[in-house]
Coordinates of C-alpha atoms in Angstrom, one line a residue:
X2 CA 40.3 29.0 71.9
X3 CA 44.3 28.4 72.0
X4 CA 45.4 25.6 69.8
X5 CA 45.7 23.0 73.1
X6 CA 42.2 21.5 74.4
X7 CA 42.2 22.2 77.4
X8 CA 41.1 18.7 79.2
X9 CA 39.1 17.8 81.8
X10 CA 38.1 13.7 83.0
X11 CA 34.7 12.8 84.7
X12 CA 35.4 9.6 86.6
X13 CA 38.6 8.0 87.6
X14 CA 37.8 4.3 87.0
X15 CA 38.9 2.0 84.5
X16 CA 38.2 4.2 81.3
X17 CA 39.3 7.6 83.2
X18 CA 42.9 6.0 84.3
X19 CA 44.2 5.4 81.3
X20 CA 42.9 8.9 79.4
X21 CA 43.5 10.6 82.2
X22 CA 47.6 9.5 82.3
X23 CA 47.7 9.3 79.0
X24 CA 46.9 12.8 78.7
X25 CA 49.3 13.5 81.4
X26 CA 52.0 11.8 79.8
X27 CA 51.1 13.8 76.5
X28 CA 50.3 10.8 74.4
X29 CA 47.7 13.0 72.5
X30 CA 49.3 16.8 71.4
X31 CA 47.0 19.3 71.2
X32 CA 45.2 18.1 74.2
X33 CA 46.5 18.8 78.1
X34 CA 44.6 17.3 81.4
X35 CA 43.9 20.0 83.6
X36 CA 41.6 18.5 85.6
X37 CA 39.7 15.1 87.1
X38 CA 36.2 15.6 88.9
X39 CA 35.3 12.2 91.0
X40 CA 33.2 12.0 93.8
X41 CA 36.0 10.0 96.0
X42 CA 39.5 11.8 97.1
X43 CA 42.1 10.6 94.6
X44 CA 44.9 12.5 96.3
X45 CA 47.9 11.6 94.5
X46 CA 46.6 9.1 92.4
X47 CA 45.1 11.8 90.0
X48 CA 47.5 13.4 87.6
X49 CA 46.0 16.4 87.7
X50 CA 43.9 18.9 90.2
X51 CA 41.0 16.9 91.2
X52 CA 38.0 19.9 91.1
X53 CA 33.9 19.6 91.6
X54 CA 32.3 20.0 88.4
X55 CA 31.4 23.4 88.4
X56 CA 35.3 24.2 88.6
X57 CA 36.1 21.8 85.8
X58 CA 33.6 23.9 83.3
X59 CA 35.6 27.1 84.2
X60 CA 39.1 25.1 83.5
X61 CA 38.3 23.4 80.7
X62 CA 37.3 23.6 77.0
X63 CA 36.7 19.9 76.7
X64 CA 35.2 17.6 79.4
X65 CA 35.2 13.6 79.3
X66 CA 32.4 12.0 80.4
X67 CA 34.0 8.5 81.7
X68 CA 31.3 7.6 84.5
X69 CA 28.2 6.4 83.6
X70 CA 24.8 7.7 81.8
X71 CA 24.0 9.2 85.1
X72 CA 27.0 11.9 85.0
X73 CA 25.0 12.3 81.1
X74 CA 22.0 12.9 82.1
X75 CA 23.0 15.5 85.4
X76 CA 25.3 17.7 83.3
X77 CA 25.5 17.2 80.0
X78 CA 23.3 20.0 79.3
X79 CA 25.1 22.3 82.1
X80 CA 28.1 21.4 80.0
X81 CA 27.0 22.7 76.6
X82 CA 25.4 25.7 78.0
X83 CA 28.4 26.9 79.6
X84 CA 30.7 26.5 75.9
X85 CA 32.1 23.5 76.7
X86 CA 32.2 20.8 74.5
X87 CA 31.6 17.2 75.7
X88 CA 32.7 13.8 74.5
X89 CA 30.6 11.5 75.6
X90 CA 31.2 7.8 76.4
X91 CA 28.4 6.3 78.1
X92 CA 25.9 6.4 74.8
X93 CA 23.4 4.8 76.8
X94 CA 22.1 7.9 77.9
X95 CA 21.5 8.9 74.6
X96 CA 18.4 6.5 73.9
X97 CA 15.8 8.9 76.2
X98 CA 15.3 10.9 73.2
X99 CA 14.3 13.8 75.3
X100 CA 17.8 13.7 76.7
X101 CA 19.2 13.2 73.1
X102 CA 17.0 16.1 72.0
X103 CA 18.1 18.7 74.5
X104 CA 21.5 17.7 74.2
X105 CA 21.8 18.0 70.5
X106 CA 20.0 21.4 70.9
X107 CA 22.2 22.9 73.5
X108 CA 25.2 25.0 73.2
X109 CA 27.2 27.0 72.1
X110 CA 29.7 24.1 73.4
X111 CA 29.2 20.8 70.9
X112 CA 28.8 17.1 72.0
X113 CA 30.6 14.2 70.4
X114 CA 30.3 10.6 70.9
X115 CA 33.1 7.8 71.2
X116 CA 32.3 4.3 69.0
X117 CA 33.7 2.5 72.7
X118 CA 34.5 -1.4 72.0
X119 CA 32.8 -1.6 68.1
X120 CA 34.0 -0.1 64.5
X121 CA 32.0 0.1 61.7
X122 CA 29.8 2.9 62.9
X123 CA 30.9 5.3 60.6
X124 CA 30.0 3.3 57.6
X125 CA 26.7 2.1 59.0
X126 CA 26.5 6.3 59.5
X127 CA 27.0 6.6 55.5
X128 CA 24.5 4.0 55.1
X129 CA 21.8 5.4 56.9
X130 CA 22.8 8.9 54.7
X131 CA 21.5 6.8 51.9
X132 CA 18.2 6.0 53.4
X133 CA 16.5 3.5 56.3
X134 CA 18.3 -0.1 56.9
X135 CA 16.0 -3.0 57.0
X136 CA 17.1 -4.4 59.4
X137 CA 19.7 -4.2 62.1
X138 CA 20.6 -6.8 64.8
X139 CA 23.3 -6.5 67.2
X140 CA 24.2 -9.7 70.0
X141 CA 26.5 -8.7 72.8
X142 CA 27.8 -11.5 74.4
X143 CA 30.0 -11.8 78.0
X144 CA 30.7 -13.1 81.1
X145 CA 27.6 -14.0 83.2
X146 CA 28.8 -12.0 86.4
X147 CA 29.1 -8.9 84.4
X148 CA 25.9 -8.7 83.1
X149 CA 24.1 -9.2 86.9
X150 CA 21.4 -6.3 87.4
X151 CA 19.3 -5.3 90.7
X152 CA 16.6 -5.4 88.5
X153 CA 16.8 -9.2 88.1
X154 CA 14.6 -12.1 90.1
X155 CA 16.2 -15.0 91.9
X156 CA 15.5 -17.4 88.7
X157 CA 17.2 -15.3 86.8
X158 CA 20.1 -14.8 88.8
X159 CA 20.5 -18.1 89.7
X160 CA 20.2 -19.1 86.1
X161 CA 23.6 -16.7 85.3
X162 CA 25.3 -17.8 88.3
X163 CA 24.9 -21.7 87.6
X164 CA 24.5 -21.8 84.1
X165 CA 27.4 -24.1 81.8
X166 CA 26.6 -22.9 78.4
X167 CA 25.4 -20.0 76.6
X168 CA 21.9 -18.3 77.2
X169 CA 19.8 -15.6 76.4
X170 CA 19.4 -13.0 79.0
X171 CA 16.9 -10.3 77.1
X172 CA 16.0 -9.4 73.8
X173 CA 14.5 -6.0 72.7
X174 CA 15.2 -2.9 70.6
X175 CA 18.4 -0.9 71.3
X176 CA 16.0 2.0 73.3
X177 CA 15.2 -0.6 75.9
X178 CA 18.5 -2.7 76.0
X179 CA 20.8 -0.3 77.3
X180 CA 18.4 0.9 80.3
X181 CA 18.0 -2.3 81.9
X182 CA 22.2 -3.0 81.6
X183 CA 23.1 0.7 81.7
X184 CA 27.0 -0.3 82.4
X185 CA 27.3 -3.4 79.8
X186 CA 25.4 -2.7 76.8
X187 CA 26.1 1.3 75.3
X188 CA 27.2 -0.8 72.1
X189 CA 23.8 -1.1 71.4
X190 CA 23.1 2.9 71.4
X191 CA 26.2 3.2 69.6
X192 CA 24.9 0.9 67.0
X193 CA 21.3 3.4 66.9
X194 CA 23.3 6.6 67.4
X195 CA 24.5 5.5 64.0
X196 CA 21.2 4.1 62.0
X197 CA 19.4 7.1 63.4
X198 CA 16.9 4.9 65.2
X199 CA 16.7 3.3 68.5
X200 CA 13.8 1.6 67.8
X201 CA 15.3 -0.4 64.4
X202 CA 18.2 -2.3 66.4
X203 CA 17.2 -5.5 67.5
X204 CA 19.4 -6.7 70.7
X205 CA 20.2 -9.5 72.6
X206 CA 22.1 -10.4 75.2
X207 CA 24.1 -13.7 76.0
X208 CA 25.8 -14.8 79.0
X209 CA 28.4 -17.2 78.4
X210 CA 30.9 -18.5 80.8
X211 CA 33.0 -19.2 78.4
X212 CA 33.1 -16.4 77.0
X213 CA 36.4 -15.0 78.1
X214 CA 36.5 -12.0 75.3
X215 CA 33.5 -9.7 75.2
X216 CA 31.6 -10.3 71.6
X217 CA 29.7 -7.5 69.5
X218 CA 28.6 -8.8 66.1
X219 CA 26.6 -6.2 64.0
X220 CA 24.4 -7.5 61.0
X221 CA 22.7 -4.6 58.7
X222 CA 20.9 -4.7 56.0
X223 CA 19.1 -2.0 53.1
X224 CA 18.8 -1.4 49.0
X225 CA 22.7 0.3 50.1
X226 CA 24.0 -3.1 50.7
X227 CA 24.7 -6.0 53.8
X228 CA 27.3 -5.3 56.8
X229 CA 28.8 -7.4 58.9
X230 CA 30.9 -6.5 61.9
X231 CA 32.5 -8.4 64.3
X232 CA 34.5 -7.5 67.3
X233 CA 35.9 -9.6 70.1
X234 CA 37.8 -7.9 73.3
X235 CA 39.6 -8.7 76.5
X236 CA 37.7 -7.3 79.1
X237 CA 39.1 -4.8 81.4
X238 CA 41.1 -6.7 84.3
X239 CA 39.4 -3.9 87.2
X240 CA 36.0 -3.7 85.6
X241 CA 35.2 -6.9 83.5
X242 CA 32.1 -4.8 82.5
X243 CA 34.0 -3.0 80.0
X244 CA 36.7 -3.6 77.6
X245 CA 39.9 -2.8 77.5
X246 CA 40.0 -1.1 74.1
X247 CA 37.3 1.7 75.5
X248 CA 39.7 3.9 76.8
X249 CA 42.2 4.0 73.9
X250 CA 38.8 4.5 71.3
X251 CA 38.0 7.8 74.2
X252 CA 41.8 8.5 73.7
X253 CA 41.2 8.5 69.3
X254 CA 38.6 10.3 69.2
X255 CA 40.1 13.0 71.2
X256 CA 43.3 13.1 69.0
X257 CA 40.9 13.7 66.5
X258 CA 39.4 16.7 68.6
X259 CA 42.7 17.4 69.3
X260 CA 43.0 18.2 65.2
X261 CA 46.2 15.2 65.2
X262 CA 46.6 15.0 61.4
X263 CA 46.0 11.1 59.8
X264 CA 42.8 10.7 61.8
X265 CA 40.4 8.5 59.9
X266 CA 37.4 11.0 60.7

Protein backbone atom coordinates (compact mmCIF):
# COMPACT_ATOMS: atom_id res chain seq x y z
CA UNK A 1 0.00 0.00 0.00
CA UNK A 2 1.83 3.50 -0.88
CA UNK A 3 1.81 5.92 2.00
CA UNK A 4 -1.49 8.03 0.35
CA UNK A 5 -5.03 6.34 0.97
CA UNK A 6 -6.23 6.12 -1.94
CA UNK A 7 -10.00 7.55 -1.49
CA UNK A 8 -13.11 6.71 -2.74
CA UNK A 9 -16.93 8.61 -1.52
CA UNK A 10 -20.25 6.62 -1.55
CA UNK A 11 -22.92 9.28 -1.84
CA UNK A 12 -22.71 12.88 -2.83
CA UNK A 13 -25.19 14.41 -0.37
CA UNK A 14 -24.68 16.57 2.51
CA UNK A 15 -21.98 14.31 4.31
CA UNK A 16 -20.23 13.32 0.90
CA UNK A 17 -19.86 17.16 -0.33
CA UNK A 18 -17.92 18.35 2.12
CA UNK A 19 -15.39 15.04 2.44
CA UNK A 20 -15.45 14.72 -0.91
CA UNK A 21 -13.94 18.54 -1.57
CA UNK A 22 -12.27 18.54 1.25
CA UNK A 23 -10.29 15.67 0.10
CA UNK A 24 -9.98 17.40 -3.18
CA UNK A 25 -8.69 20.47 -1.78
CA UNK A 26 -6.11 18.23 0.29
CA UNK A 27 -7.38 19.22 3.70
CA UNK A 28 -6.37 15.65 5.00
CA UNK A 29 -2.49 14.57 3.70
CA UNK A 30 -2.05 11.20 3.28
CA UNK A 31 -5.44 10.78 1.90
CA UNK A 32 -6.38 11.62 -2.08
CA UNK A 33 -10.12 11.32 -3.61
CA UNK A 34 -10.03 9.38 -6.60
CA UNK A 35 -13.30 8.63 -6.92
CA UNK A 36 -17.38 9.37 -6.04
CA UNK A 37 -19.92 6.44 -6.81
CA UNK A 38 -23.69 7.97 -6.68
CA UNK A 39 -26.52 6.72 -8.41
CA UNK A 40 -27.39 10.30 -10.11
CA UNK A 41 -24.96 12.06 -12.80
CA UNK A 42 -22.89 14.63 -10.88
CA UNK A 43 -21.02 15.79 -14.00
CA UNK A 44 -19.03 18.48 -12.89
CA UNK A 45 -20.18 18.86 -9.53
CA UNK A 46 -17.98 15.78 -8.41
CA UNK A 47 -14.35 16.56 -7.84
CA UNK A 48 -13.35 13.57 -8.91
CA UNK A 49 -14.24 10.57 -11.63
CA UNK A 50 -17.66 9.57 -10.67
CA UNK A 51 -17.36 5.37 -11.16
CA UNK A 52 -20.11 2.40 -10.35
CA UNK A 53 -18.99 0.61 -7.37
CA UNK A 54 -17.34 -2.11 -8.68
CA UNK A 55 -14.80 0.40 -10.31
CA UNK A 56 -14.38 2.34 -7.07
CA UNK A 57 -13.03 -1.15 -5.27
CA UNK A 58 -10.41 -1.50 -8.11
CA UNK A 59 -9.38 2.46 -7.53
CA UNK A 60 -9.43 2.61 -4.16
CA UNK A 61 -7.85 1.39 -0.81
CA UNK A 62 -10.36 3.17 1.33
CA UNK A 63 -14.12 3.67 0.47
CA UNK A 64 -16.56 6.13 2.49
CA UNK A 65 -19.76 4.98 3.04
CA UNK A 66 -21.77 8.42 3.14
CA UNK A 67 -25.35 7.10 1.96
CA UNK A 68 -27.37 5.34 4.17
CA UNK A 69 -27.45 1.72 6.10
CA UNK A 70 -28.72 0.44 2.79
CA UNK A 71 -25.28 1.18 0.73
CA UNK A 72 -24.00 -1.03 4.41
CA UNK A 73 -25.79 -3.62 4.10
CA UNK A 74 -25.42 -4.19 -0.10
CA UNK A 75 -21.61 -3.89 -0.09
CA UNK A 76 -20.05 -3.64 2.89
CA UNK A 77 -19.06 -7.19 2.76
CA UNK A 78 -18.09 -6.96 -1.17
CA UNK A 79 -15.92 -4.24 0.15
CA UNK A 80 -13.87 -6.15 2.79
CA UNK A 81 -13.60 -9.11 0.64
CA UNK A 82 -12.03 -7.37 -2.17
CA UNK A 83 -9.02 -5.65 0.50
CA UNK A 84 -10.61 -2.64 0.83
CA UNK A 85 -11.10 -1.09 3.99
CA UNK A 86 -14.34 0.71 4.77
CA UNK A 87 -15.26 3.56 7.05
CA UNK A 88 -18.48 3.47 7.87
CA UNK A 89 -20.89 6.30 8.74
CA UNK A 90 -24.38 5.12 8.78
CA UNK A 91 -23.87 2.84 12.19
CA UNK A 92 -27.37 1.98 11.98
CA UNK A 93 -26.69 -0.79 9.95
CA UNK A 94 -24.59 -2.16 12.45
CA UNK A 95 -27.47 -3.16 14.97
CA UNK A 96 -28.64 -6.51 12.68
CA UNK A 97 -26.05 -8.37 14.41
CA UNK A 98 -25.85 -10.74 11.59
CA UNK A 99 -24.73 -7.89 9.44
CA UNK A 100 -22.33 -6.74 12.25
CA UNK A 101 -21.16 -10.38 12.49
CA UNK A 102 -20.25 -10.89 8.84
CA UNK A 103 -18.82 -7.64 8.57
CA UNK A 104 -16.47 -7.84 11.54
CA UNK A 105 -15.55 -11.31 10.08
CA UNK A 106 -14.79 -10.31 6.56
CA UNK A 107 -11.61 -9.30 5.04
CA UNK A 108 -8.65 -9.02 4.47
CA UNK A 109 -9.78 -5.17 4.03
CA UNK A 110 -10.83 -3.75 7.86
CA UNK A 111 -14.00 -1.67 8.69
CA UNK A 112 -13.91 1.36 10.92
CA UNK A 113 -16.70 3.36 12.29
CA UNK A 114 -17.06 7.38 12.56
CA UNK A 115 -18.53 8.69 16.22
CA UNK A 116 -20.88 11.15 13.64
CA UNK A 117 -22.60 14.12 15.85
CA UNK A 118 -21.52 12.58 19.65
CA UNK A 119 -17.96 12.35 21.68
CA UNK A 120 -17.42 10.44 24.46
CA UNK A 121 -17.58 7.05 22.75
CA UNK A 122 -14.12 6.25 23.25
CA UNK A 123 -14.34 6.58 26.91
CA UNK A 124 -17.65 4.78 27.26
CA UNK A 125 -15.30 2.10 24.92
CA UNK A 126 -12.73 1.91 28.00
CA UNK A 127 -15.56 1.54 30.28
CA UNK A 128 -17.15 -1.28 28.78
CA UNK A 129 -13.16 -2.81 28.68
CA UNK A 130 -13.68 -2.75 32.47
CA UNK A 131 -16.83 -4.72 32.45
CA UNK A 132 -20.96 -4.30 31.64
CA UNK A 133 -22.55 -0.60 32.35
CA UNK A 134 -25.72 -0.69 34.30
CA UNK A 135 -27.31 1.28 32.56
CA UNK A 136 -27.26 3.42 29.55
CA UNK A 137 -29.83 5.94 28.23
CA UNK A 138 -29.41 8.04 25.38
CA UNK A 139 -32.46 10.94 24.30
CA UNK A 140 -32.07 12.39 20.78
CA UNK A 141 -34.01 15.25 20.37
CA UNK A 142 -34.84 17.48 16.90
CA UNK A 143 -37.00 19.11 14.69
CA UNK A 144 -40.44 17.39 14.25
CA UNK A 145 -40.14 17.37 10.29
CA UNK A 146 -37.01 15.49 10.46
CA UNK A 147 -37.86 12.78 12.33
CA UNK A 148 -41.33 12.00 9.85
CA UNK A 149 -41.22 8.20 8.84
CA UNK A 150 -43.54 6.11 6.25
CA UNK A 151 -43.97 3.90 8.83
CA UNK A 152 -46.01 6.36 10.95
CA UNK A 153 -50.12 6.61 11.16
CA UNK A 154 -52.05 9.73 10.58
CA UNK A 155 -52.26 10.41 14.56
CA UNK A 156 -48.98 10.30 14.79
CA UNK A 157 -48.11 12.49 11.98
CA UNK A 158 -50.48 14.88 12.67
CA UNK A 159 -49.25 14.96 16.28
CA UNK A 160 -45.45 16.11 14.88
CA UNK A 161 -46.91 18.33 12.40
CA UNK A 162 -49.15 20.37 14.96
CA UNK A 163 -47.55 19.79 18.02
CA UNK A 164 -46.18 23.30 20.23
CA UNK A 165 -44.02 21.64 22.66
CA UNK A 166 -41.82 18.79 23.22
CA UNK A 167 -43.09 15.08 22.87
CA UNK A 168 -42.04 11.64 22.86
CA UNK A 169 -42.10 9.99 19.55
CA UNK A 170 -40.67 6.21 20.64
CA UNK A 171 -38.86 4.66 23.18
CA UNK A 172 -36.96 1.34 22.91
CA UNK A 173 -33.50 -0.19 23.04
CA UNK A 174 -30.79 1.12 20.64
CA UNK A 175 -31.32 -2.36 18.24
CA UNK A 176 -34.77 -1.19 17.53
CA UNK A 177 -34.42 2.72 17.56
CA UNK A 178 -32.29 3.17 14.63
CA UNK A 179 -34.47 0.76 12.30
CA UNK A 180 -37.59 2.61 12.55
CA UNK A 181 -35.53 6.26 11.91
CA UNK A 182 -32.74 4.73 9.87
CA UNK A 183 -31.64 8.45 8.65
CA UNK A 184 -32.00 10.37 12.21
CA UNK A 185 -31.06 8.17 14.94
CA UNK A 186 -27.31 6.19 14.10
CA UNK A 187 -26.20 8.05 17.47
CA UNK A 188 -27.93 5.52 19.14
CA UNK A 189 -25.80 2.45 17.48
CA UNK A 190 -22.91 4.54 18.00
CA UNK A 191 -23.72 4.75 21.58
CA UNK A 192 -24.07 0.46 21.51
CA UNK A 193 -21.20 0.11 19.05
CA UNK A 194 -19.36 1.41 22.07
CA UNK A 195 -21.03 -0.52 25.29
CA UNK A 196 -20.90 -3.61 23.25
CA UNK A 197 -24.66 -4.17 23.42
CA UNK A 198 -27.54 -3.03 21.53
CA UNK A 199 -29.83 -4.32 23.72
CA UNK A 200 -28.47 -2.19 27.10
CA UNK A 201 -29.12 1.38 25.47
CA UNK A 202 -32.32 2.75 26.32
CA UNK A 203 -33.62 5.41 23.62
CA UNK A 204 -35.93 7.95 23.08
CA UNK A 205 -36.84 10.21 20.79
CA UNK A 206 -38.29 13.84 21.09
CA UNK A 207 -39.64 16.10 18.58
CA UNK A 208 -39.44 19.62 19.55
CA UNK A 209 -40.18 22.54 17.47
CA UNK A 210 -38.13 24.45 19.22
CA UNK A 211 -35.58 22.66 19.00
CA UNK A 212 -33.47 24.46 16.51
CA UNK A 213 -29.92 22.47 17.48
CA UNK A 214 -30.08 18.74 17.34
CA UNK A 215 -29.58 17.28 21.08
CA UNK A 216 -27.73 13.92 22.10
CA UNK A 217 -27.38 13.51 25.85
CA UNK A 218 -25.66 10.21 26.90
CA UNK A 219 -26.06 9.04 30.73
CA UNK A 220 -24.00 5.76 31.75
CA UNK A 221 -23.56 4.11 34.52
CA UNK A 222 -21.32 0.82 36.23
CA UNK A 223 -18.90 -0.13 39.47
CA UNK A 224 -16.21 1.96 36.65
CA UNK A 225 -17.98 5.14 37.33
CA UNK A 226 -21.07 7.74 35.95
CA UNK A 227 -20.81 9.62 32.42
CA UNK A 228 -22.46 12.20 31.18
CA UNK A 229 -22.33 13.61 27.69
CA UNK A 230 -24.00 16.18 26.08
CA UNK A 231 -23.91 17.50 22.64
CA UNK A 232 -25.96 20.15 20.84
CA UNK A 233 -25.56 20.84 16.91
CA UNK A 234 -26.83 23.01 14.05
CA UNK A 235 -28.35 20.81 11.78
CA UNK A 236 -27.26 20.63 8.26
CA UNK A 237 -28.88 23.61 6.14
CA UNK A 238 -29.59 20.79 2.84
CA UNK A 239 -30.47 17.84 5.07
CA UNK A 240 -31.86 19.02 8.55
CA UNK A 241 -31.71 15.26 9.24
CA UNK A 242 -28.15 15.34 9.96
CA UNK A 243 -25.79 17.69 11.51
CA UNK A 244 -23.42 19.75 10.34
CA UNK A 245 -20.46 18.48 12.42
CA UNK A 246 -20.91 14.72 10.67
CA UNK A 247 -18.90 15.33 7.82
CA UNK A 248 -15.91 17.01 9.56
CA UNK A 249 -16.08 13.81 12.39
CA UNK A 250 -15.93 11.43 8.63
CA UNK A 251 -13.14 13.99 7.74
CA UNK A 252 -11.13 13.06 11.61
CA UNK A 253 -11.34 9.94 11.54
CA UNK A 254 -9.89 9.68 8.16
CA UNK A 255 -6.92 11.90 9.07
CA UNK A 256 -6.47 9.41 11.52
CA UNK A 257 -6.53 6.57 8.79
CA UNK A 258 -4.60 8.80 6.96
CA UNK A 259 -1.77 8.24 9.98
CA UNK A 260 -1.84 12.56 10.48
CA UNK A 261 0.32 12.68 13.63
CA UNK A 262 -1.69 14.47 17.02
CA UNK A 263 -4.79 12.38 16.40
CA UNK A 264 -6.47 11.69 19.72
CA UNK A 265 -7.00 7.83 18.65
Amino acid sequence: MSDVRKVGIVGWGAIGRVVGTALADKAVPGAELVCVVDNRPLGEASPARQVAFEEALDLCDLIVEAAGQGVVRAWGERVLESGTDLLIASTGALTDDALAGRLLKAGPGRVYFTGGAVGGLDLLQAARSMGPLDEVRLTTTKLPSTLEQPWMDAELLTLLRTTTEAVEVMSGTAREVPVKFPKSTNVAASVALAVGDPDAVRVRVVADPAAHRTRHVIEASGPQGAYRFEVAHLPDPGNPATSRIVPHAVLRSLAALAGRSGQIL
